[in-house]
Short mmCIF file of C-alpha atoms in Angstrom, two decimals:
data_model
loop_
_atom_site.label_atom_id
_atom_site.label_comp_id
_atom_site.label_asym_id
_atom_site.label_seq_id
_atom_site.Cartn_x
_atom_site.Cartn_y
_atom_site.Cartn_z
CA MET A 124 120.76 159.62 -22.64
CA ARG A 125 120.19 155.94 -20.61
CA ARG A 126 117.78 157.27 -18.17
CA ALA A 127 115.72 158.64 -21.79
CA ALA A 128 116.06 155.73 -23.08
CA ALA A 129 114.69 153.22 -20.48
CA THR A 130 111.95 155.65 -20.20
CA GLY A 131 110.95 155.27 -23.64
CA THR A 132 111.31 151.68 -23.36
CA ALA A 133 108.89 151.03 -20.53
CA MET A 134 106.36 153.60 -22.34
CA VAL A 135 106.28 151.47 -25.53
CA VAL A 136 105.96 148.42 -22.94
CA ALA A 137 103.27 149.87 -21.02
CA LEU A 138 101.49 150.51 -24.93
CA GLY A 139 101.70 147.47 -25.39
CA LEU A 140 100.20 145.81 -22.54
CA ALA A 141 97.38 147.51 -22.08
CA ALA A 142 96.66 146.58 -26.33
CA THR A 143 97.25 143.19 -25.61
CA MET A 144 95.06 143.50 -22.82
CA ALA A 145 92.32 145.25 -24.75
CA ILE A 146 92.01 142.79 -27.19
CA PRO A 147 90.44 139.79 -25.71
CA ALA A 148 87.80 141.91 -24.21
CA VAL A 149 87.29 143.13 -28.07
CA SER A 150 86.99 140.06 -29.15
CA ALA A 151 84.62 138.20 -26.45
CA SER A 152 82.68 141.22 -27.16
CA ALA A 153 82.35 139.94 -31.16
CA THR A 154 82.30 136.55 -29.74
CA ASP A 155 78.80 137.21 -27.29
CA ALA A 156 77.09 139.24 -29.74
CA ASP A 157 77.33 136.58 -32.69
CA SER A 158 76.61 133.83 -31.15
CA GLN A 159 73.10 135.68 -29.65
CA VAL A 160 72.49 136.77 -33.63
CA SER A 161 72.84 132.87 -34.39
CA SER A 162 70.83 131.88 -31.65
CA MET A 163 68.22 134.01 -33.04
CA ILE A 164 68.67 133.25 -36.13
CA ALA A 165 68.06 129.66 -34.72
CA ARG A 166 64.81 130.21 -32.83
CA SER A 167 63.80 131.93 -36.40
CA GLN A 168 64.37 129.18 -38.82
CA HIS A 169 62.97 126.48 -36.52
CA LEU A 170 59.04 127.29 -37.07
CA THR A 171 56.49 123.86 -36.08
CA VAL A 172 53.34 123.09 -37.62
CA SER A 173 50.70 121.26 -35.43
CA ARG A 174 49.95 118.13 -37.22
CA ALA A 175 46.32 119.14 -36.69
CA VAL A 176 47.19 122.27 -38.85
CA GLU A 177 49.18 119.59 -41.36
CA ALA A 178 46.28 117.17 -42.00
CA ASP A 179 43.86 119.70 -42.63
CA ASP A 180 41.37 119.37 -45.62
CA VAL A 181 42.11 122.29 -48.33
CA VAL A 182 38.60 124.20 -49.03
CA ARG A 183 38.41 125.04 -52.74
CA ASP A 184 37.04 128.83 -53.04
CA LYS A 185 36.37 130.99 -55.85
CA SER A 186 40.38 131.53 -55.38
CA SER A 187 41.98 128.22 -55.48
CA VAL A 188 39.93 127.88 -58.34
CA TYR A 189 40.41 131.07 -60.69
CA TYR A 190 44.73 129.56 -59.73
CA ALA A 191 44.21 126.32 -60.61
CA ALA A 192 42.06 127.00 -63.19
CA THR A 193 45.18 128.91 -64.14
CA ARG A 194 47.80 126.42 -63.51
CA VAL A 195 45.70 124.19 -66.02
CA ALA A 196 45.38 126.74 -69.09
CA LEU A 197 49.33 126.96 -68.90
CA GLY A 198 49.83 122.99 -68.92
CA VAL A 199 51.26 122.10 -65.31
CA TYR A 200 49.16 119.47 -65.37
CA GLY A 201 50.62 118.14 -68.60
CA GLY A 202 48.79 118.73 -72.34
CA GLY A 203 45.78 120.75 -70.66
CA ALA A 204 44.28 117.75 -69.51
CA LEU A 205 42.71 118.83 -65.64
CA PRO A 206 43.69 117.57 -62.40
CA ALA A 207 43.03 114.08 -61.01
CA THR A 208 40.51 115.58 -58.45
CA PRO A 209 37.82 117.74 -59.84
CA LEU A 210 37.68 121.76 -59.22
CA SER A 211 35.25 122.97 -56.86
CA VAL A 212 33.78 126.06 -57.14
CA GLY A 213 32.96 126.64 -53.60
CA ALA A 214 31.26 125.72 -50.59
CA ASN A 215 28.93 129.00 -50.22
CA MET A 216 28.05 129.03 -54.21
CA PHE A 217 24.32 127.54 -54.59
CA ILE A 218 23.37 127.62 -57.67
CA ASN A 219 19.41 127.94 -58.39
CA PRO A 220 17.24 125.86 -59.83
CA PRO A 221 15.84 126.36 -63.86
CA ASP A 222 12.39 127.91 -63.97
CA LEU A 223 11.55 126.47 -67.10
CA GLY A 224 8.64 128.50 -67.97
CA GLY A 225 10.60 131.84 -67.64
CA GLY A 226 12.17 131.23 -71.28
CA GLY A 227 14.73 132.89 -72.67
CA GLN A 228 15.16 135.49 -69.94
CA ALA A 229 15.55 132.61 -67.59
CA VAL A 230 18.15 131.17 -69.42
CA VAL A 231 20.07 134.51 -69.01
CA GLN A 232 19.46 134.31 -65.54
CA TYR A 233 20.49 131.26 -65.11
CA ALA A 234 23.81 131.60 -66.87
CA MET A 235 24.99 134.44 -64.60
CA GLN A 236 24.75 132.71 -61.55
CA PHE A 237 28.37 130.87 -62.91
CA VAL A 238 29.75 134.61 -63.57
CA GLY A 239 33.00 135.43 -62.21
CA MET A 240 32.81 131.91 -60.00
CA VAL A 241 33.12 129.35 -62.38
CA PRO A 242 36.99 129.00 -64.66
CA TYR A 243 37.60 128.35 -68.03
CA ILE A 244 38.86 125.17 -68.80
CA MET A 245 39.93 122.93 -71.45
CA GLY A 246 37.55 119.93 -71.44
CA GLY A 247 35.15 121.11 -68.41
CA ASP A 248 32.03 120.98 -68.95
CA SER A 249 29.99 121.41 -65.49
CA PRO A 250 30.55 123.89 -62.65
CA SER A 251 32.55 122.05 -60.43
CA THR A 252 35.04 120.61 -63.59
CA GLY A 253 34.93 124.34 -65.66
CA PHE A 254 34.05 125.42 -68.89
CA THR A 255 34.41 126.33 -72.03
CA CYS A 256 31.97 128.88 -74.39
CA ASP A 257 30.84 125.67 -76.13
CA THR A 258 30.44 123.16 -73.26
CA PHE A 259 28.83 126.37 -71.18
CA VAL A 260 25.76 126.91 -73.60
CA ARG A 261 25.50 123.12 -73.43
CA PHE A 262 25.46 122.32 -70.05
CA VAL A 263 23.27 125.78 -69.25
CA TYR A 264 20.77 124.57 -72.33
CA ALA A 265 20.83 121.07 -70.88
CA GLN A 266 18.81 122.52 -67.05
CA PHE A 267 16.19 123.79 -70.02
CA GLY A 268 15.53 120.34 -71.95
CA VAL A 269 17.20 121.76 -74.73
CA HIS A 270 20.34 119.09 -75.85
CA LEU A 271 23.42 120.33 -77.92
CA THR A 272 26.19 118.21 -79.57
CA GLY A 273 29.39 118.82 -80.99
CA ASN A 274 31.48 121.90 -80.24
CA ALA A 275 30.86 126.17 -80.54
CA VAL A 276 30.36 125.81 -85.05
CA ALA A 277 27.52 122.71 -84.58
CA GLU A 278 26.05 123.79 -81.67
CA ALA A 279 24.87 127.35 -83.99
CA ALA A 280 24.19 124.57 -86.63
CA GLN A 281 21.13 123.05 -85.10
CA GLY A 282 19.57 127.26 -84.81
CA THR A 283 18.68 129.06 -87.69
CA VAL A 284 20.90 132.49 -88.31
CA ILE A 285 18.28 136.29 -87.01
CA PRO A 286 18.65 139.39 -87.50
CA ARG A 287 19.92 140.97 -85.03
CA SER A 288 17.39 143.26 -85.03
CA GLU A 289 15.07 140.83 -83.76
CA ALA A 290 17.51 138.42 -81.25
CA VAL A 291 15.72 138.61 -77.46
CA ALA A 292 17.62 137.46 -74.23
CA GLY A 293 18.26 133.21 -74.49
CA ASP A 294 19.20 133.37 -78.20
CA LEU A 295 22.54 132.32 -79.29
CA VAL A 296 25.75 134.90 -79.63
CA TYR A 297 27.71 132.98 -82.41
CA TYR A 298 30.89 134.38 -83.84
CA PRO A 299 31.83 132.15 -86.79
CA HIS A 300 34.38 129.30 -86.67
CA GLN A 301 35.66 131.11 -83.28
CA HIS A 302 33.04 131.66 -79.80
CA ILE A 303 29.41 131.27 -78.83
CA GLY A 304 27.75 132.68 -75.43
CA PHE A 305 23.86 133.90 -75.06
CA TYR A 306 22.29 136.85 -75.51
CA ASP A 307 21.36 139.11 -72.80
CA GLY A 308 18.92 140.77 -74.43
CA ASN A 309 20.30 144.29 -73.75
CA GLY A 310 23.24 143.97 -76.12
CA GLY A 311 25.63 141.87 -73.99
CA ILE A 312 27.04 138.40 -73.58
CA VAL A 313 27.01 135.46 -71.29
CA ASP A 314 29.92 133.35 -71.41
CA ALA A 315 32.77 131.65 -71.04
CA PRO A 316 36.15 133.69 -72.81
CA LYS A 317 39.05 131.94 -72.77
CA PRO A 318 41.85 129.68 -70.59
CA GLY A 319 42.99 132.06 -67.20
CA THR A 320 39.27 133.42 -67.34
CA ASP A 321 36.05 132.93 -65.30
CA VAL A 322 32.36 132.69 -66.68
CA SER A 323 32.02 136.59 -68.04
CA HIS A 324 28.56 139.61 -68.35
CA ARG A 325 30.25 141.43 -70.93
CA PRO A 326 29.58 143.91 -74.09
CA ILE A 327 28.88 142.52 -77.48
CA TRP A 328 32.18 143.20 -79.73
CA GLY A 329 32.46 143.16 -83.53
CA ASN A 330 29.39 141.71 -85.81
CA PRO A 331 28.66 138.45 -84.55
CA GLU A 332 25.37 135.98 -85.47
CA PHE A 333 22.87 135.62 -83.75
CA ILE A 334 21.46 131.85 -83.72
CA ARG A 335 17.49 130.77 -82.13
CA LEU A 336 17.04 127.55 -81.38
#
């Protein structure tokens, strides 16, 4: 009995020693792994940017202009006010001069240059600051020596209502007390629609008035 007990005790002690010796090995391995992971995380999160990149000027392209226009529309600049730095329609945009002898079709061709390039911005009145529907009409016509004043209602009042069947390219498409743009001569309107969009060319909808100056 004593010999059996002694043998059992020896086995328990041996197993205990084996377990005790195994624990530090596992702990050391886990610690090393944790250390390696921490080191990798530290290296991946430690990013450096050169001074040249930090100081590089941002060139506004069409996408950034659209984004800025959306921010203005959402009131980021406060009450729809324009940002201190004027927007740009992009360094690669060349605006062709107006063809002063081309009549109404030349007006449309000039207006079409801004489609998809210049955003609708409250208070904007040029390609570099954006347009609203009335300032777009005013700006384009001004290039042809036609100087309008006021909002869309006032602009329409400075012309004469004509039948739709008589409308030609360069006449105005007017939605009373709502909107104004240029008739393209083929069932479409070139206009500055609303905040968050650009100058567009799209089919006429509903029953607008047609105005000739």
